CSV table of C-alpha atoms in Angstrom, one decimal:
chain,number,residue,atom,x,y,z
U,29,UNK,CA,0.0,0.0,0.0
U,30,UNK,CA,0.7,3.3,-0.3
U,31,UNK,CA,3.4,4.7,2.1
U,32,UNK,CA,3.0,8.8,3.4
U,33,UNK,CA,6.3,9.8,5.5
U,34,UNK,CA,6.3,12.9,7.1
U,35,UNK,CA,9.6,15.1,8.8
U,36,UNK,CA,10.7,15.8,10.1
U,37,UNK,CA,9.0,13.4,13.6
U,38,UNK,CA,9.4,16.2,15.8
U,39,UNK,CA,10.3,19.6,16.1
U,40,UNK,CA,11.2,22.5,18.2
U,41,UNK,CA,10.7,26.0,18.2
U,42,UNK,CA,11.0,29.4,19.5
U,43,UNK,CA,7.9,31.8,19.3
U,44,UNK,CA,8.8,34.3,15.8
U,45,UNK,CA,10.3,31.3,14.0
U,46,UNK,CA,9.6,29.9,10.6
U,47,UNK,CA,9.3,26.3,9.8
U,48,UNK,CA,8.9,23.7,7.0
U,49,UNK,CA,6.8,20.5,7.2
U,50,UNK,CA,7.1,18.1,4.4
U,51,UNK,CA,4.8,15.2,3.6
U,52,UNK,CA,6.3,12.4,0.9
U,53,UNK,CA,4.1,10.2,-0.4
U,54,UNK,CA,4.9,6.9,-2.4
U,55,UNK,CA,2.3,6.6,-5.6
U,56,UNK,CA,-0.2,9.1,-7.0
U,57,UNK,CA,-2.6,10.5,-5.2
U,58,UNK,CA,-6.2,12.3,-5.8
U,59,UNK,CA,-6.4,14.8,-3.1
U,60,UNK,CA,-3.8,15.7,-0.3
U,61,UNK,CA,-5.1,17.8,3.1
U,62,UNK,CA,-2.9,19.0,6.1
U,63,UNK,CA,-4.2,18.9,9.5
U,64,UNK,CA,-3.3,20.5,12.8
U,65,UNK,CA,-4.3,18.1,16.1
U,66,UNK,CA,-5.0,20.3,19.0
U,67,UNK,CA,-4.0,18.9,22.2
U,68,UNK,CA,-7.7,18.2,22.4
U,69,UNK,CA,-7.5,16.0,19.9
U,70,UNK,CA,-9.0,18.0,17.4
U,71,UNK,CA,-8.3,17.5,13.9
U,72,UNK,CA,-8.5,20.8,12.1
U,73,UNK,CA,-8.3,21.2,8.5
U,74,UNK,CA,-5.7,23.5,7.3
U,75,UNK,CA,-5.1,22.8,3.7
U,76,UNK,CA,-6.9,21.1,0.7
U,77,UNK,CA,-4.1,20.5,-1.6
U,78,UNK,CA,-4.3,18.2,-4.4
U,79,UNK,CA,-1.5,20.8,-6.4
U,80,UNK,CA,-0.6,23.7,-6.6
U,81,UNK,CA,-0.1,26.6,-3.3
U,82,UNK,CA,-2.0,28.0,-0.9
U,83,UNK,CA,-2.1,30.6,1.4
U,84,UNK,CA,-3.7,30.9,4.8
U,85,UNK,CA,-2.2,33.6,6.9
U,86,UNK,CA,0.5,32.6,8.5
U,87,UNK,CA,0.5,29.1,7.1
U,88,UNK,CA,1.1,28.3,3.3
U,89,UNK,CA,1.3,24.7,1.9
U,90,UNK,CA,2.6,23.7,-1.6
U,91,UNK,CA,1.7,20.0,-3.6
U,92,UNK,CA,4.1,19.1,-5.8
U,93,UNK,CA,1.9,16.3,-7.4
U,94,UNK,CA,4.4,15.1,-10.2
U,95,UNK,CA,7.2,15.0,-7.5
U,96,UNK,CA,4.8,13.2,-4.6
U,97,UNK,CA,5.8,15.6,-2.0
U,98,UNK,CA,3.8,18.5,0.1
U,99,UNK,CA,5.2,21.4,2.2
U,100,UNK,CA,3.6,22.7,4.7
U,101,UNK,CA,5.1,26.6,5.6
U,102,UNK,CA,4.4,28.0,9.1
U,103,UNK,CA,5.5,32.1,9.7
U,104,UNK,CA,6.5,33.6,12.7
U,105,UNK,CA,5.4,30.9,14.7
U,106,UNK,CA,3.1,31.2,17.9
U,107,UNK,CA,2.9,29.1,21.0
U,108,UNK,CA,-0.8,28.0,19.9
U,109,UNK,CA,0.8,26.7,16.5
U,110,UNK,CA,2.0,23.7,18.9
U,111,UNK,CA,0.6,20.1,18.5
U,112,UNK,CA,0.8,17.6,15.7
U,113,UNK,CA,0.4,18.1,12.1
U,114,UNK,CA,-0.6,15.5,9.7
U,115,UNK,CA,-0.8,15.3,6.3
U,116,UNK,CA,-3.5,12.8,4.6
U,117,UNK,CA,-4.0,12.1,1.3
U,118,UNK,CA,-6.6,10.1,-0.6
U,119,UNK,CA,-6.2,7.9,-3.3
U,120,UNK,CA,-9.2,8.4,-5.6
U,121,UNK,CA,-12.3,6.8,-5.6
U,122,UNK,CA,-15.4,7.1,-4.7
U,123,UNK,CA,-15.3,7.5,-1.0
U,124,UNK,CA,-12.3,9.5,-0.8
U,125,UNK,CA,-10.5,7.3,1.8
U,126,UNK,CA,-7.6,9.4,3.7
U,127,UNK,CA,-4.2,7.6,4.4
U,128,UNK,CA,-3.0,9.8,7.3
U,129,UNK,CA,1.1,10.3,7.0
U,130,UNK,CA,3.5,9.9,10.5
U,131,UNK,CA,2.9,12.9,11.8
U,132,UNK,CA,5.0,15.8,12.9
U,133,UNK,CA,5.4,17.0,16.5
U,134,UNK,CA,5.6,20.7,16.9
U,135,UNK,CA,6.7,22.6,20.2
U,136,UNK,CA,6.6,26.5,19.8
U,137,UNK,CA,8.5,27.7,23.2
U,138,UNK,CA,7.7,31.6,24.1
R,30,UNK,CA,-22.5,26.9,11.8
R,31,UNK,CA,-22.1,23.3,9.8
R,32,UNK,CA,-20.5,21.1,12.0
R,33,UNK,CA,-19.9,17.3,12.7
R,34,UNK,CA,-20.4,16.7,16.9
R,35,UNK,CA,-19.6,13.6,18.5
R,36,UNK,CA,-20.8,12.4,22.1
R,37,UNK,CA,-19.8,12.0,24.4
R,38,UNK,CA,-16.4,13.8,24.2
R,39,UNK,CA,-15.3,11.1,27.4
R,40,UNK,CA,-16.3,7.6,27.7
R,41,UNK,CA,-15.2,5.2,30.6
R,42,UNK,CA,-16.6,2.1,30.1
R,43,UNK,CA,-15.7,-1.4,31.4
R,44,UNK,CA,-13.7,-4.5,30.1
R,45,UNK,CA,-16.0,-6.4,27.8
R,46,UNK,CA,-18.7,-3.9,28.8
R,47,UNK,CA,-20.3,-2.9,25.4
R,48,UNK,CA,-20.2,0.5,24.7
R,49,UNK,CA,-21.6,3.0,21.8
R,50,UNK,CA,-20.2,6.7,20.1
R,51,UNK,CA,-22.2,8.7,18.2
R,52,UNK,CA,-22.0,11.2,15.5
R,53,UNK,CA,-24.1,13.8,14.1
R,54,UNK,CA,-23.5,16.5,11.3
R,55,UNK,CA,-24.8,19.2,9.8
R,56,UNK,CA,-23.1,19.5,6.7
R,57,UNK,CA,-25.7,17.1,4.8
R,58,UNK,CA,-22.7,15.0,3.4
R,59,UNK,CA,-23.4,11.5,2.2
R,60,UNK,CA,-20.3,10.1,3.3
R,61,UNK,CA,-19.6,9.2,6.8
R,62,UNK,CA,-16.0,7.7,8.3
R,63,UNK,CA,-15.2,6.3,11.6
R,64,UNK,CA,-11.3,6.6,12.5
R,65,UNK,CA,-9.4,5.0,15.5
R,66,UNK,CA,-6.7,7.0,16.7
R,67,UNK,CA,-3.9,5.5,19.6
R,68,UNK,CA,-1.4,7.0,21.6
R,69,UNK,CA,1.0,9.1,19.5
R,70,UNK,CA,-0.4,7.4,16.1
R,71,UNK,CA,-1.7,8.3,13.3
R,72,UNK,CA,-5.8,7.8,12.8
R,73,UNK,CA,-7.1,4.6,10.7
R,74,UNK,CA,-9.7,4.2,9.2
R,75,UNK,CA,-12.3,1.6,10.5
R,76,UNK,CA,-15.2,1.7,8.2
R,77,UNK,CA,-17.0,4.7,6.5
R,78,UNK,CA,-20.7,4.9,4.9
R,79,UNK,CA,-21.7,5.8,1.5
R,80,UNK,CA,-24.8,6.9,2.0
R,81,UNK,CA,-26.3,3.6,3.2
R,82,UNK,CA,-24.0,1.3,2.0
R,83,UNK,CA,-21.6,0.2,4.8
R,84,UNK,CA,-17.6,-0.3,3.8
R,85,UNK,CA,-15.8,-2.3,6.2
R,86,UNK,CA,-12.1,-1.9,6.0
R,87,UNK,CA,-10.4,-5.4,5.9
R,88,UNK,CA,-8.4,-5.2,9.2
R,89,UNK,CA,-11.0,-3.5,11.4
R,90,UNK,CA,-11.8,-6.2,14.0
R,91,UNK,CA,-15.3,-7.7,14.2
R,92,UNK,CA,-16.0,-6.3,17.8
R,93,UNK,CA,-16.5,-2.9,16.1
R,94,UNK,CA,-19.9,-2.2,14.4
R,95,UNK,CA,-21.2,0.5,13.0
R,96,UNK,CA,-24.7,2.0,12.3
R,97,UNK,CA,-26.2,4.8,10.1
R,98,UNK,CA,-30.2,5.3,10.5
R,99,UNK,CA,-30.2,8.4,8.9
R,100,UNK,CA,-28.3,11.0,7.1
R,101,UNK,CA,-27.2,13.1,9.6
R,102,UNK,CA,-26.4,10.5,12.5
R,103,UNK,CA,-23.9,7.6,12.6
R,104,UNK,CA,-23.2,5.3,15.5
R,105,UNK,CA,-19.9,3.0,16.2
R,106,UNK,CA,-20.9,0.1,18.8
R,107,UNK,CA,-18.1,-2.2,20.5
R,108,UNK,CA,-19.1,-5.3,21.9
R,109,UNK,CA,-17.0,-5.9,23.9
R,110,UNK,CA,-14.3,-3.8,24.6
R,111,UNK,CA,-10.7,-4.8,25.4
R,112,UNK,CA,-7.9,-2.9,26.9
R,113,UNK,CA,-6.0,-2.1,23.9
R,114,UNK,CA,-9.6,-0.6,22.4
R,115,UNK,CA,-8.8,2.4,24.2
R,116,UNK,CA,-8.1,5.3,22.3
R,117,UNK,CA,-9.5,8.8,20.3
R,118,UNK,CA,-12.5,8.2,18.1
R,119,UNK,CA,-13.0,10.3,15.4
R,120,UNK,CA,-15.9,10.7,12.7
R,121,UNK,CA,-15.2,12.8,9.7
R,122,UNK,CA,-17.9,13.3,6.8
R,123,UNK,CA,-17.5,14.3,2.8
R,124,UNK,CA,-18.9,14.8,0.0
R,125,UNK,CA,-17.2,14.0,-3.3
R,126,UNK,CA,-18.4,15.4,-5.9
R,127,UNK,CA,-20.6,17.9,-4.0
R,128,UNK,CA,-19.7,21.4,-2.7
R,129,UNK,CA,-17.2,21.3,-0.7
R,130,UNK,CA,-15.2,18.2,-2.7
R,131,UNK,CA,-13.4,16.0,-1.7
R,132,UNK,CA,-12.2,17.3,1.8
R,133,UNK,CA,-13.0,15.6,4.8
R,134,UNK,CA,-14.4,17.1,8.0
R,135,UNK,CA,-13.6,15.9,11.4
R,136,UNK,CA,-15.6,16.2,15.1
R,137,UNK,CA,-14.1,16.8,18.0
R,138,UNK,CA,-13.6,13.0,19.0
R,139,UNK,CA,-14.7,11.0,21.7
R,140,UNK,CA,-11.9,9.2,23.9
R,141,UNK,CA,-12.6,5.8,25.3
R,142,UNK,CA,-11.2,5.1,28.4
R,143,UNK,CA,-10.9,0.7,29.1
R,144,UNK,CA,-11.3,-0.7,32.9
């Protein structure tokens, strides 16, 4: 099946930093989405991303389809950025299954 | 606001005690999706709903059912739950095809505590 590796695992940061996510992915996909978990547990969509970039604030993510990689850009970074972010992508379909990737831990220190 | 809502948010419930989650939504999307998410994992997919038609995944244990009456509501039932059965339970919805694409929608999740 289809492998989706995230990095990097975990990753530290001091509040005013910028980061970079990236999400590899082993065969083609349909759709791609990035999601930040709260440390509720929430999932909460942050990107739709089958190609091309997108901007959202702070927070911009890239799909390089053809190259089956995703970047996900975070700006001058806040202490509420912290908790896990996960990319997901689906393979096609009808139902849209998601394939959630490793996840990346994110710590923004003040 | 459109929403997906899951209850109870906390659920204790006891070794081989059979137990029940629920999910509602607003968004009026045909697809429904139960995930299963451990301790510092990723979440997996269980089983999802098209419309009515159920869609088991092929390593979700029998113990774990799941029911739809209705459009709006979905309902994941464990028989009898075991220890390692604990963890986050999330319900996402879609709607491929329709407005909003392909793009799945998560509730807040209900964590099941085991006995």
């Amino acid at each position: 099946g289809i492998q989706v590796e995230q990095s990097p695992p975990d990753l530290i940061l001091q509040e005013g930093a910028n980061s970079t996510l990236r999400c590899n992915f082993s065969d083609s996909v349909n759709n791609l989405q990035w999601f930040h978990q709260n440390p509720w547990g929430q999932l909460i969509n942050l990107f739709y991303i089958p190609s091309g970039t997108k901007q959202n604030g702070r927070l911009s993510a890239t799909t390089v389809a053809t190259e089956r990689y995703s970047l996900l850009y975070i700006s001058s970074s806040q202490t509420t950025d912290s908790g896990v972010y996960f990319c997901a992508v689906d393979l096609g379909g009808a139902t849209n299954k998601l394939i959630f990737g490793t996840g990346t831990l994110l710590a923004v220190q003040p | 606001d459109a929403m997906v809502i899951q209850n109870p948010r906390y659920q204790v419930t006891q070794f081989g005690k059979p137990v029940t989650l629920s999910c509602s939504q607003t968004l009026n999307h045909n697809v429904m999706y139960w995930y299963q998410q451990k301790s510092s994992q990723a979440p997996k997919l269980l089983f999802h709903y098209y419309d009515k038609d159920f869609n088991n995944e092929a390593d979700t244990p029998d113990n774990f059912q799941s029911r739809r009456p209705n459009t709006s509501f979905c309902f994941l039932d464990i028989r009898s739950p075991g220890l390692g059965d604990a963890a986050m339970y999330l319900c996402a919805t879609s709607s491929p095809g329709g407005e909003g694409g392909y793009e799945q929608y998560f509730g807040p999740g209900t964590r099941l505590t085991v006995t």
